[in-house]
Each structure stands twice: as C-alpha cells, then as structure tokens.
N, CA, C and O atoms as a DFTB+ gen file, in Angstrom:
704 C
 N C O
     1  1      14.987       9.286      -7.391
     2  2      14.040       8.616      -6.525
     3  2      13.502       7.386      -7.237
     4  3      13.164       7.451      -8.419
     5  1      13.421       6.291      -6.544
     6  2      12.875       5.066      -7.117
     7  2      11.374       5.230      -7.328
     8  3      10.717       6.028      -6.660
     9  1      10.848       4.452      -8.279
    10  2       9.406       4.495      -8.510
    11  2       8.915       3.145      -9.002
    12  3       9.687       2.345      -9.530
    13  1       7.613       2.899      -8.824
    14  2       6.974       1.676      -9.287
    15  2       5.868       2.088     -10.248
    16  3       4.888       2.713      -9.841
    17  1       6.022       1.739     -11.520
    18  2       5.072       2.136     -12.556
    19  2       4.840       0.971     -13.502
    20  3       5.786       0.294     -13.904
    21  1       3.587       0.736     -13.857
    22  2       3.229      -0.315     -14.821
    23  2       3.882      -1.653     -14.472
    24  3       4.492      -2.296     -15.327
    25  1       3.750      -2.063     -13.217
    26  2       4.269      -3.336     -12.720
    27  2       5.780      -3.478     -12.881
    28  3       6.287      -4.589     -13.037
    29  1       6.495      -2.359     -12.844
    30  2       7.953      -2.368     -13.002
    31  2       8.580      -1.407     -12.002
    32  3       8.119      -0.277     -11.842
    33  1       9.631      -1.860     -11.333
    34  2      10.415      -0.997     -10.462
    35  2      11.462      -0.277     -11.295
    36  3      12.087      -0.869     -12.175
    37  1      11.647       1.002     -11.010
    38  2      12.687       1.807     -11.646
    39  2      13.589       2.326     -10.533
    40  3      13.115       2.861      -9.531
    41  1      14.886       2.162     -10.724
    42  2      15.842       2.570      -9.690
    43  2      16.012       4.088      -9.692
    44  3      15.360       4.791     -10.464
    45  1      16.882       4.581      -8.833
    46  2      17.120       6.022      -8.715
    47  2      17.664       6.618     -10.006
    48  3      17.510       7.814     -10.256
    49  1      18.302       5.783     -10.827
    50  2      18.857       6.240     -12.114
    51  2      17.767       6.409     -13.169
    52  3      18.002       7.006     -14.220
    53  1      16.568       5.879     -12.886
    54  2      15.483       5.935     -13.857
    55  2      15.431       4.712     -14.758
    56  3      14.567       4.626     -15.630
    57  1      16.342       3.764     -14.563
    58  2      16.377       2.549     -15.376
    59  2      15.521       1.466     -14.730
    60  3      15.343       1.467     -13.512
    61  1      14.980       0.529     -15.540
    62  2      14.235      -0.590     -14.957
    63  2      15.166      -1.417     -14.064
    64  3      16.227      -1.859     -14.505
    65  1      14.765      -1.619     -12.823
    66  2      15.581      -2.398     -11.890
    67  2      15.535      -3.870     -12.286
    68  3      14.608      -4.303     -12.971
    69  1      16.530      -4.637     -11.857
    70  2      16.666      -6.030     -12.271
    71  2      16.696      -6.949     -11.051
    72  3      17.265      -6.601     -10.016
    73  1      16.068      -8.140     -11.183
    74  2      16.033      -9.129     -10.112
    75  2      17.301      -9.972     -10.128
    76  3      17.815     -10.318     -11.191
    77  1      17.802     -10.301      -8.931
    78  2      18.983     -11.142      -8.773
    79  2      18.737     -12.133      -7.637
    80  3      17.834     -11.940      -6.823
    81  1      19.545     -13.195      -7.586
    82  2      19.528     -14.157      -6.485
    83  2      20.790     -13.955      -5.658
    84  3      21.893     -13.872      -6.200
    85  1      20.619     -13.878      -4.343
    86  2      21.759     -13.663      -3.453
    87  2      22.674     -14.884      -3.452
    88  3      22.213     -16.025      -3.450
    89  1      23.954     -14.626      -3.453
    90  2      24.963     -15.692      -3.408
    91  2      25.721     -15.655      -2.078
    92  3      26.637     -16.446      -1.855
    93  1      25.332     -14.732      -1.201
    94  2      26.046     -14.563       0.062
    95  2      25.510     -15.520       1.123
    96  3      24.324     -15.847       1.160
    97  1      26.430     -15.956       1.984
    98  2      26.063     -16.823       3.087
    99  2      25.074     -16.087       3.992
   100  3      25.239     -14.898       4.263
   101  1      24.072     -16.782       4.445
   102  2      23.075     -16.168       5.313
   103  2      21.840     -15.710       4.561
   104  3      20.760     -15.597       5.141
   105  1      21.996     -15.445       3.264
   106  2      20.831     -15.047       2.459
   107  2      20.864     -15.755       1.104
   108  3      20.190     -15.339       0.161
   109  1      21.660     -16.836       1.014
   110  2      21.837     -17.534      -0.255
   111  2      20.481     -17.938      -0.843
   112  3      19.654     -18.553      -0.169
   113  1      20.276     -17.580      -2.098
   114  2      19.051     -17.934      -2.809
   115  2      17.928     -16.926      -2.654
   116  3      16.956     -16.972      -3.408
   117  1      18.036     -16.013      -1.693
   118  2      17.005     -14.986      -1.533
   119  2      17.067     -14.035      -2.725
   120  3      18.147     -13.676      -3.195
   121  1      15.899     -13.636      -3.198
   122  2      15.846     -12.743      -4.357
   123  2      15.798     -11.284      -3.905
   124  3      15.236     -10.949      -2.862
   125  1      16.406     -10.435      -4.726
   126  2      16.369      -9.000      -4.484
   127  2      16.394      -8.287      -5.823
   128  3      16.743      -8.862      -6.854
   129  1      16.014      -7.024      -5.777
   130  2      16.006      -6.206      -6.987
   131  2      16.895      -4.996      -6.724
   132  3      16.881      -4.417      -5.637
   133  1      17.674      -4.625      -7.753
   134  2      18.576      -3.480      -7.590
   135  2      18.850      -2.857      -8.948
   136  3      18.371      -3.328      -9.979
   137  1      19.626      -1.793      -8.920
   138  2      20.044      -1.089     -10.129
   139  2      20.781      -2.065     -11.048
   140  3      21.618      -2.835     -10.577
   141  1      20.481      -2.045     -12.361
   142  2      21.129      -2.981     -13.281
   143  2      22.538      -2.569     -13.707
   144  3      23.245      -3.351     -14.342
   145  1      22.942      -1.370     -13.369
   146  2      24.269      -0.892     -13.784
   147  2      25.379      -1.671     -13.077
   148  3      25.135      -2.300     -12.048
   149  1      26.598      -1.631     -13.624
   150  2      27.728      -2.279     -12.945
   151  2      27.912      -1.697     -11.547
   152  3      27.629      -0.521     -11.317
   153  1      28.381      -2.515     -10.623
   154  2      28.461      -2.151      -9.211
   155  2      29.171      -0.822      -8.957
   156  3      28.783      -0.082      -8.052
   157  1      30.202      -0.508      -9.738
   158  2      30.956       0.725      -9.479
   159  2      30.226       1.990      -9.911
   160  3      30.649       3.089      -9.553
   161  1      29.139       1.862     -10.673
   162  2      28.389       3.051     -11.102
   163  2      26.897       2.950     -10.805
   164  3      26.126       3.816     -11.218
   165  1      26.481       1.901     -10.092
   166  2      25.051       1.752      -9.828
   167  2      24.591       2.666      -8.696
   168  3      25.371       3.056      -7.827
   169  1      23.307       2.993      -8.735
   170  2      22.728       3.797      -7.657
   171  2      22.455       2.890      -6.459
   172  3      22.733       1.692      -6.512
   173  1      21.924       3.441      -5.403
   174  2      21.750       2.709      -4.149
   175  2      20.414       1.965      -4.042
   176  3      20.113       1.414      -2.984
   177  1      19.607       1.934      -5.107
   178  2      18.311       1.252      -5.033
   179  2      18.523      -0.231      -4.760
   180  3      19.282      -0.898      -5.462
   181  1      17.840      -0.746      -3.727
   182  2      17.958      -2.148      -3.340
   183  2      16.691      -2.522      -2.588
   184  3      16.232      -1.778      -1.722
   185  1      16.121      -3.689      -2.924
   186  2      14.887      -4.120      -2.269
   187  2      14.843      -5.643      -2.247
   188  3      14.929      -6.288      -3.292
   189  1      14.707      -6.219      -1.041
   190  2      14.551      -7.672      -0.925
   191  2      13.165      -8.059      -1.423
   192  3      12.212      -7.293      -1.283
   193  1      13.058      -9.242      -2.000
   194  2      11.778      -9.733      -2.519
   195  2      10.737      -9.807      -1.403
   196  3       9.562      -9.520      -1.635
   197  1      11.158     -10.188      -0.196
   198  2      10.216     -10.314       0.924
   199  2       9.612      -8.961       1.324
   200  3       8.519      -8.919       1.888
   201  1      10.307      -7.865       1.038
   202  2       9.802      -6.527       1.363
   203  2       9.081      -5.876       0.187
   204  3       8.431      -4.842       0.346
   205  1       9.198      -6.479      -0.989
   206  2       8.676      -5.867      -2.207
   207  2       7.160      -5.618      -2.170
   208  3       6.734      -4.528      -2.550
   209  1       6.322      -6.578      -1.729
   210  2       4.873      -6.310      -1.742
   211  2       4.465      -5.090      -0.909
   212  3       3.648      -4.281      -1.351
   213  1       5.030      -4.958       0.287
   214  2       4.647      -3.813       1.125
   215  2       5.171      -2.502       0.540
   216  3       4.481      -1.483       0.582
   217  1       6.392      -2.526      -0.006
   218  2       6.933      -1.315      -0.637
   219  2       6.119      -0.944      -1.872
   220  3       5.844       0.231      -2.115
   221  1       5.740      -1.950      -2.645
   222  2       4.940      -1.703      -3.849
   223  2       3.609      -1.056      -3.460
   224  3       3.174      -0.098      -4.099
   225  1       2.961      -1.577      -2.411
   226  2       1.694      -0.988      -1.958
   227  2       1.893       0.457      -1.528
   228  3       1.072       1.323      -1.828
   229  1       2.978       0.706      -0.829
   230  2       3.259       2.068      -0.377
   231  2       3.427       2.999      -1.572
   232  3       2.898       4.111      -1.575
   233  1       4.165       2.546      -2.590
   234  2       4.379       3.370      -3.782
   235  2       3.084       3.526      -4.574
   236  3       2.801       4.603      -5.099
   237  1       2.292       2.443      -4.662
   238  2       1.027       2.529      -5.396
   239  2       0.069       3.486      -4.701
   240  3      -0.593       4.298      -5.348
   241  1       0.001       3.383      -3.371
   242  2      -0.865       4.309      -2.629
   243  2      -0.396       5.740      -2.825
   244  3      -1.196       6.651      -3.039
   245  1       0.919       5.919      -2.746
   246  2       1.486       7.256      -2.885
   247  2       1.210       7.862      -4.243
   248  3       1.057       9.078      -4.357
   249  1       1.144       7.026      -5.291
   250  2       0.941       7.569      -6.632
   251  2      -0.522       7.847      -6.929
   252  3      -0.832       8.630      -7.827
   253  1      -1.447       7.206      -6.172
   254  2      -2.861       7.430      -6.449
   255  2      -3.469       8.489      -5.538
   256  3      -4.496       9.081      -5.871
   257  1      -2.843       8.728      -4.400
   258  2      -3.354       9.736      -3.473
   259  2      -2.709      11.073      -3.818
   260  3      -1.483      11.184      -3.819
   261  1      -3.524      12.096      -4.114
   262  2      -2.909      13.383      -4.453
   263  2      -2.150      13.950      -3.264
   264  3      -2.594      13.851      -2.120
   265  1      -1.026      14.531      -3.545
   266  2      -0.195      15.112      -2.499
   267  2      -0.797      16.437      -2.038
   268  3      -1.326      17.209      -2.838
   269  1      -0.705      16.683      -0.742
   270  2      -1.207      17.931      -0.187
   271  2      -0.419      19.089      -0.775
   272  3       0.811      19.075      -0.742
   273  1      -1.111      20.101      -1.318
   274  2      -0.376      21.235      -1.895
   275  2       0.454      21.940      -0.831
   276  3       0.024      22.098       0.312
   277  1       1.640      22.356      -1.225
   278  2       2.524      23.081      -0.325
   279  2       3.055      24.294      -1.056
   280  3       3.199      24.299      -2.278
   281  1       3.341      25.310      -0.284
   282  2       4.003      26.444      -0.918
   283  2       5.484      26.111      -1.005
   284  3       6.051      25.535      -0.076
   285  1       6.097      26.465      -2.098
   286  2       7.517      26.194      -2.292
   287  2       8.306      27.325      -1.663
   288  3       8.024      28.502      -1.885
   289  1       9.297      26.948      -0.877
   290  2      10.128      27.972      -0.253
   291  2      11.579      27.515      -0.313
   292  3      11.877      26.321      -0.275
   293  1      12.442      28.462      -0.402
   294  2      13.876      28.163      -0.364
   295  2      14.340      28.468       1.059
   296  3      14.022      29.517       1.620
   297  1      15.081      27.553       1.615
   298  2      15.526      27.708       2.990
   299  2      17.040      27.626       3.046
   300  3      17.652      26.716       2.488
   301  1      17.622      28.581       3.721
   302  2      19.063      28.553       3.933
   303  2      19.338      27.702       5.167
   304  3      18.446      27.496       5.990
   305  1      20.552      27.213       5.297
   306  2      20.924      26.468       6.489
   307  2      20.899      27.407       7.691
   308  3      21.204      28.591       7.556
   309  1      20.533      26.883       8.880
   310  2      20.474      27.743      10.056
   311  2      21.852      28.302      10.409
   312  3      22.877      27.654      10.195
   313  1      21.852      29.491      10.943
   314  2      23.077      30.134      11.418
   315  2      22.889      30.414      12.897
   316  3      21.777      30.275      13.406
   317  1      23.940      30.803      13.602
   318  2      23.755      31.131      15.021
   319  2      22.703      32.223      15.227
   320  3      22.032      32.249      16.259
   321  1      22.555      33.129      14.248
   322  2      21.579      34.208      14.385
   323  2      20.143      33.708      14.169
   324  3      19.210      34.229      14.780
   325  1      19.962      32.694      13.299
   326  2      18.603      32.231      13.005
   327  2      18.151      31.143      13.957
   328  3      16.957      30.851      14.023
   329  1      19.070      30.528      14.702
   330  2      18.694      29.482      15.638
   331  2      18.430      28.171      14.929
   332  3      18.603      28.054      13.716
   333  1      18.005      27.184      15.708
   334  2      17.750      25.871      15.121
   335  2      16.344      25.818      14.553
   336  3      15.507      26.673      14.839
   337  1      16.107      24.813      13.755
   338  2      14.808      24.655      13.110
   339  2      14.263      23.269      13.394
   340  3      14.958      22.411      13.939
   341  1      13.012      23.062      13.018
   342  2      12.396      21.748      13.130
   343  2      13.206      20.743      12.315
   344  3      13.421      19.612      12.751
   345  1      13.650      21.157      11.138
   346  2      14.458      20.301      10.272
   347  2      15.750      19.907      10.971
   348  3      16.145      18.742      10.947
   349  1      16.403      20.870      11.588
   350  2      17.660      20.599      12.280
   351  2      17.433      19.593      13.408
   352  3      18.263      18.711      13.626
   353  1      16.324      19.721      14.118
   354  2      16.011      18.793      15.198
   355  2      15.802      17.381      14.668
   356  3      16.270      16.409      15.261
   357  1      15.090      17.277      13.539
   358  2      14.846      15.956      12.949
   359  2      16.138      15.336      12.443
   360  3      16.346      14.133      12.602
   361  1      17.012      16.136      11.835
   362  2      18.300      15.617      11.371
   363  2      19.130      15.137      12.557
   364  3      19.793      14.103      12.475
   365  1      19.096      15.882      13.652
   366  2      19.837      15.485      14.845
   367  2      19.284      14.175      15.404
   368  3      20.049      13.319      15.847
   369  1      17.965      14.015      15.385
   370  2      17.348      12.783      15.875
   371  2      17.765      11.593      15.028
   372  3      18.036      10.515      15.557
   373  1      17.819      11.782      13.720
   374  2      18.247      10.705      12.829
   375  2      19.692      10.351      13.124
   376  3      20.041       9.175      13.225
   377  1      20.524      11.357      13.260
   378  2      21.942      11.134      13.542
   379  2      22.101      10.394      14.862
   380  3      22.891       9.454      14.960
   381  1      21.350      10.817      15.881
   382  2      21.432      10.177      17.188
   383  2      21.020       8.719      17.086
   384  3      21.695       7.847      17.632
   385  1      19.905       8.437      16.384
   386  2      19.402       7.078      16.241
   387  2      20.432       6.201      15.534
   388  3      20.652       5.060      15.938
   389  1      21.058       6.718      14.492
   390  2      22.037       5.930      13.734
   391  2      23.267       5.612      14.582
   392  3      23.863       4.544      14.443
   393  1      23.645       6.544      15.463
   394  2      24.858       6.347      16.242
   395  2      24.631       5.470      17.464
   396  3      25.556       4.786      17.902
   397  1      23.422       5.472      18.028
   398  2      23.202       4.775      19.283
   399  2      22.413       3.491      19.141
   400  3      22.478       2.641      20.029
   401  1      21.678       3.317      18.073
   402  2      20.858       2.125      17.924
   403  2      21.729       0.913      17.614
   404  3      22.573       0.977      16.721
   405  1      21.537      -0.202      18.342
   406  2      22.318      -1.391      18.035
   407  2      21.865      -2.057      16.740
   408  3      22.610      -2.838      16.149
   409  1      20.667      -1.756      16.306
   410  2      20.134      -2.323      15.076
   411  2      20.045      -1.232      14.030
   412  3      19.443      -0.190      14.287
   413  1      20.634      -1.441      12.843
   414  2      20.509      -0.421      11.803
   415  2      19.047      -0.190      11.472
   416  3      18.252      -1.129      11.492
   417  1      18.689       1.021      11.174
   418  2      17.306       1.362      10.848
   419  2      17.259       2.071       9.516
   420  3      18.226       2.713       9.104
   421  1      16.119       1.951       8.840
   422  2      15.916       2.685       7.598
   423  2      14.483       3.170       7.588
   424  3      13.548       2.407       7.830
   425  1      14.329       4.430       7.311
   426  2      12.978       4.958       7.169
   427  2      12.188       4.819       8.447
   428  3      12.765       4.942       9.527
   429  1      10.948       4.579       8.381
   430  2       9.979       4.552       9.465
   431  2      10.242       3.437      10.487
   432  3       9.328       2.679      10.813
   433  1      11.464       3.327      10.990
   434  2      11.757       2.353      12.024
   435  2      11.848       0.923      11.527
   436  3      11.929       0.004      12.342
   437  1      11.837       0.705      10.232
   438  2      11.903      -0.633       9.665
   439  2      13.334      -1.129       9.789
   440  3      14.278      -0.397       9.494
   441  1      13.497      -2.392      10.232
   442  2      14.847      -2.937      10.335
   443  2      15.435      -3.125       8.952
   444  3      14.729      -3.474       8.006
   445  1      16.720      -2.894       8.842
   446  2      17.420      -3.038       7.570
   447  2      18.286      -4.271       7.643
   448  3      19.059      -4.430       8.587
   449  1      18.172      -5.144       6.664
   450  2      19.024      -6.316       6.585
   451  2      20.466      -5.852       6.433
   452  3      20.722      -4.829       5.798
   453  1      21.400      -6.583       7.000
   454  2      22.796      -6.148       6.960
   455  2      23.337      -6.051       5.546
   456  3      24.309      -5.330       5.319
   457  1      22.736      -6.759       4.575
   458  2      23.217      -6.687       3.198
   459  2      22.497      -5.603       2.405
   460  3      22.905      -5.274       1.291
   461  1      21.442      -5.054       2.967
   462  2      20.684      -4.028       2.258
   463  2      21.420      -2.702       2.360
   464  3      21.842      -2.295       3.442
   465  1      21.567      -2.045       1.241
   466  2      22.243      -0.759       1.238
   467  2      21.238       0.338       1.584
   468  3      20.133       0.372       1.042
   469  1      21.619       1.206       2.462
   470  2      20.771       2.318       2.857
   471  2      21.095       3.504       1.961
   472  3      22.260       3.869       1.802
   473  1      20.071       4.099       1.382
   474  2      20.263       5.259       0.519
   475  2      20.196       6.510       1.384
   476  3      19.168       7.184       1.444
   477  1      21.299       6.809       2.050
   478  2      21.354       7.944       2.967
   479  2      21.064       9.250       2.244
   480  3      20.311      10.085       2.746
   481  1      21.652       9.431       1.074
   482  2      21.405      10.647       0.289
   483  2      19.905      10.787       0.004
   484  3      19.337      11.863       0.187
   485  1      19.268       9.705      -0.441
   486  2      17.832       9.743      -0.734
   487  2      17.007      10.085       0.493
   488  3      16.031      10.831       0.405
   489  1      17.400       9.537       1.646
   490  2      16.679       9.829       2.884
   491  2      16.805      11.303       3.260
   492  3      15.830      11.928       3.678
   493  1      18.009      11.856       3.111
   494  2      18.221      13.271       3.443
   495  2      17.402      14.158       2.512
   496  3      16.747      15.097       2.965
   497  1      17.437      13.864       1.209
   498  2      16.679      14.668       0.241
   499  2      15.186      14.561       0.523
   500  3      14.475      15.564       0.462
   501  1      14.695      13.349       0.833
   502  2      13.275      13.178       1.162
   503  2      12.898      13.983       2.400
   504  3      11.840      14.611       2.440
   505  1      13.763      13.965       3.406
   506  2      13.508      14.731       4.625
   507  2      13.442      16.223       4.316
   508  3      12.551      16.923       4.797
   509  1      14.379      16.703       3.519
   510  2      14.371      18.119       3.142
   511  2      13.101      18.470       2.366
   512  3      12.489      19.508       2.614
   513  1      12.704      17.607       1.427
   514  2      11.475      17.845       0.654
   515  2      10.261      17.896       1.573
   516  3       9.373      18.730       1.396
   517  1      10.230      16.987       2.568
   518  2       9.079      16.957       3.477
   519  2       8.966      18.245       4.281
   520  3       7.887      18.585       4.765
   521  1      10.073      18.960       4.424
   522  2      10.082      20.238       5.133
   523  2       9.866      21.416       4.184
   524  3       9.890      22.575       4.598
   525  1       9.655      21.099       2.902
   526  2       9.416      22.159       1.930
   527  2      10.680      22.826       1.418
   528  3      10.612      23.884       0.793
   529  1      11.825      22.225       1.674
   530  2      13.093      22.792       1.220
   531  2      13.311      22.409      -0.240
   532  3      13.214      21.236      -0.601
   533  1      13.603      23.390      -1.068
   534  2      13.886      23.153      -2.482
   535  2      15.383      23.374      -2.702
   536  3      15.910      24.460      -2.461
   537  1      16.047      22.327      -3.162
   538  2      17.487      22.416      -3.386
   539  2      17.787      22.678      -4.855
   540  3      17.131      22.135      -5.744
   541  1      18.779      23.509      -5.092
   542  2      19.251      23.708      -6.460
   543  2      19.939      22.423      -6.908
   544  3      20.438      21.660      -6.081
   545  1      19.962      22.187      -8.212
   546  2      20.583      20.981      -8.747
   547  2      22.055      20.891      -8.346
   548  3      22.549      19.808      -8.031
   549  1      22.752      22.022      -8.359
   550  2      24.174      22.008      -7.989
   551  2      24.358      21.619      -6.519
   552  3      25.335      20.953      -6.175
   553  1      23.432      22.027      -5.657
   554  2      23.509      21.667      -4.240
   555  2      23.226      20.176      -4.070
   556  3      23.863      19.512      -3.252
   557  1      22.273      19.651      -4.840
   558  2      21.979      18.216      -4.782
   559  2      23.218      17.400      -5.147
   560  3      23.526      16.402      -4.496
   561  1      23.918      17.827      -6.182
   562  2      25.121      17.118      -6.623
   563  2      26.184      17.162      -5.531
   564  3      26.815      16.150      -5.228
   565  1      26.379      18.347      -4.938
   566  2      27.369      18.479      -3.863
   567  2      26.984      17.625      -2.655
   568  3      27.835      16.970      -2.053
   569  1      25.701      17.638      -2.306
   570  2      25.222      16.867      -1.170
   571  2      25.421      15.372      -1.410
   572  3      25.885      14.653      -0.525
   573  1      25.071      14.911      -2.597
   574  2      25.235      13.488      -2.911
   575  2      26.712      13.087      -2.839
   576  3      27.044      12.033      -2.297
   577  1      27.581      13.913      -3.377
   578  2      29.018      13.622      -3.349
   579  2      29.535      13.586      -1.912
   580  3      30.307      12.698      -1.551
   581  1      29.115      14.541      -1.102
   582  2      29.535      14.582       0.296
   583  2      29.073      13.329       1.043
   584  3      29.854      12.709       1.764
   585  1      27.805      12.960       0.868
   586  2      27.270      11.769       1.534
   587  2      28.022      10.525       1.065
   588  3      28.415       9.691       1.881
   589  1      28.223      10.396      -0.249
   590  2      28.922       9.221      -0.777
   591  2      30.355       9.127      -0.257
   592  3      30.836       8.034       0.043
   593  1      31.041      10.274      -0.148
   594  2      32.405      10.268       0.383
   595  2      32.427       9.837       1.847
   596  3      33.283       9.054       2.260
   597  1      31.478      10.355       2.627
   598  2      31.413       9.981       4.048
   599  2      31.103       8.492       4.204
   600  3      31.732       7.800       5.004
   601  1      30.126       8.008       3.429
   602  2      29.751       6.593       3.506
   603  2      30.949       5.722       3.118
   604  3      31.241       4.734       3.793
   605  1      31.637       6.082       2.039
   606  2      32.806       5.310       1.601
   607  2      33.884       5.305       2.684
   608  3      34.524       4.281       2.922
   609  1      34.083       6.446       3.335
   610  2      35.071       6.541       4.407
   611  2      34.708       5.601       5.554
   612  3      35.563       4.870       6.053
   613  1      33.441       5.619       5.973
   614  2      33.015       4.753       7.064
   615  2      33.053       3.284       6.659
   616  3      33.413       2.432       7.471
   617  1      32.686       2.973       5.415
   618  2      32.751       1.585       4.952
   619  2      34.189       1.075       4.993
   620  3      34.431      -0.071       5.372
   621  1      35.131       1.913       4.609
   622  2      36.546       1.534       4.660
   623  2      36.973       1.265       6.097
   624  3      37.670       0.289       6.372
   625  1      36.553       2.133       7.009
   626  2      36.905       1.945       8.420
   627  2      36.299       0.659       8.973
   628  3      36.945      -0.048       9.747
   629  1      35.068       0.354       8.582
   630  2      34.419      -0.881       9.038
   631  2      35.179      -2.096       8.510
   632  3      35.438      -3.039       9.257
   633  1      35.537      -2.075       7.221
   634  2      36.281      -3.205       6.641
   635  2      37.621      -3.398       7.344
   636  3      38.020      -4.526       7.631
   637  1      38.309      -2.299       7.617
   638  2      39.599      -2.396       8.305
   639  2      39.410      -2.972       9.711
   640  3      40.214      -3.787      10.163
   641  1      38.363      -2.554      10.390
   642  2      38.078      -3.074      11.732
   643  2      37.747      -4.561      11.675
   644  3      38.184      -5.332      12.529
   645  1      36.973      -4.961      10.666
   646  2      36.625      -6.377      10.520
   647  2      37.877      -7.220      10.280
   648  3      38.010      -8.313      10.831
   649  1      38.789      -6.710       9.460
   650  2      40.049      -7.430       9.211
   651  2      40.857      -7.556      10.498
   652  3      41.423      -8.612      10.782
   653  1      40.908      -6.485      11.266
   654  2      41.651      -6.520      12.529
   655  2      41.039      -7.543      13.483
   656  3      41.764      -8.278      14.153
   657  1      39.718      -7.592      13.545
   658  2      39.044      -8.559      14.414
   659  2      39.381      -9.980      13.970
   660  3      39.652     -10.839      14.809
   661  1      39.368     -10.237      12.665
   662  2      39.701     -11.581      12.164
   663  2      41.141     -11.960      12.520
   664  3      41.411     -13.091      12.926
   665  1      42.062     -11.004      12.364
   666  2      43.460     -11.283      12.719
   667  2      43.579     -11.595      14.213
   668  3      44.288     -12.522      14.605
   669  1      42.887     -10.823      15.031
   670  2      42.939     -11.056      16.475
   671  2      42.306     -12.397      16.842
   672  3      42.782     -13.086      17.744
   673  1      41.230     -12.766      16.140
   674  2      40.605     -14.066      16.394
   675  2      41.574     -15.196      16.067
   676  3      41.682     -16.168      16.814
   677  1      42.281     -15.060      14.937
   678  2      43.264     -16.079      14.549
   679  2      44.363     -16.192      15.609
   680  3      44.755     -17.292      16.000
   681  1      44.848     -15.045      16.062
   682  2      45.898     -15.060      17.087
   683  2      45.399     -15.707      18.376
   684  3      46.127     -16.452      19.032
   685  1      44.162     -15.417      18.728
   686  2      43.580     -15.997      19.933
   687  2      43.466     -17.511      19.802
   688  3      43.754     -18.241      20.750
   689  1      43.050     -17.980      18.637
   690  2      42.944     -19.420      18.405
   691  2      44.319     -20.092      18.472
   692  3      44.445     -21.210      18.973
   693  1      45.337     -19.412      17.969
   694  2      46.695     -19.957      18.011
   695  2      47.207     -20.058      19.444
   696  3      47.976     -20.964      19.763
   697  1      46.792     -19.145      20.303
   698  2      47.228     -19.163      21.698
   699  2      46.558     -20.281      22.493
   700  3      47.106     -20.758      23.487
   701  1      45.389     -20.689      22.058
   702  2      44.648     -21.728      22.799
   703  2      45.221     -23.046      22.556
   704  3      44.733     -24.040      23.093
C-alpha cells in the first residue's frame, strides 16, 4: 500500500517514489510520481502532480484520524450454500461499472487519466479489508498474480485491437 510520510511518497514496494516528466503526446511535460524501480519490476503506484495535493490531504487525514476498531474475522468465499454477501455485491458492482462505463474510473468515482495505471490488486485488497476480510500472505500472492495475469492478458488484447484499427485506418485511407 502506498503511503505519505514526512513529506515523501512511498510506493507499494515501500521505496521512496520518484518524480518524472511525461514524454507522451497529450501529457508532454506534465509531472507524475511513480515507483523508481525499472518498468518490468515496478509496482503500480502512479500519481499525477495535479492530483497529488488532494491525495496527500487524504493520506494525511487518514494517518491522523484513528481508525474505527474492528473485530478481525476470516471469511471464506461464498458458496451456493452460504449465498451471496455484501462483499460479493460490491465486487459485482465494481465489475459492472468497469465493463459498462465509457469512462475509466478509479476509486470513489474519480476519473482516471488514460496514462494512469490502475492498481486493481490494491483496490481489491482495500475492498476486502474494508469488509473485515483478513487474507493469508499466500492468498495475497496468488491474488496479485491472478490479477496481474488478467490485466496483462487484457492489455495484450487492447494493443492487438489498436494495431488492427490502425491497419484498417491505413487501408481506408488508401481506398480514398
């Protein structure tokens, strides 16, 4: 989980996050902060400079306000015999929103920039924690791997679709 301590952002890896300037068209020169590790091993922490003050306030408020005590409970996944749960309903709502919304969303309905990486694993773990679910470390590792594999699969499909669209656009231009 990312944190803001002593005027420093720390990424999900626990390392001090580093500021960069965007080189991509559409956001050229905009500053952002992310994991300092090489791209192939970095965590998903990413924050645009324009969003940093509000996120920092949220983290500062969160660290100074004591958390409401909760009883710790271990919860198994629902089965046909146990029926659905509040957690299952919330997960379904998130899934529905992601599939049907024309605008990508992250967290509390905040719009996500197309270059901003969404930490789906972090969101799922946060949702589970908010429901009082305690995951074993081995389950967290499996969950993160599963989410990363699914995300990578969908990213590959998106890239392939984008390439196909570009090829079709070229063919269309040649026909004109």
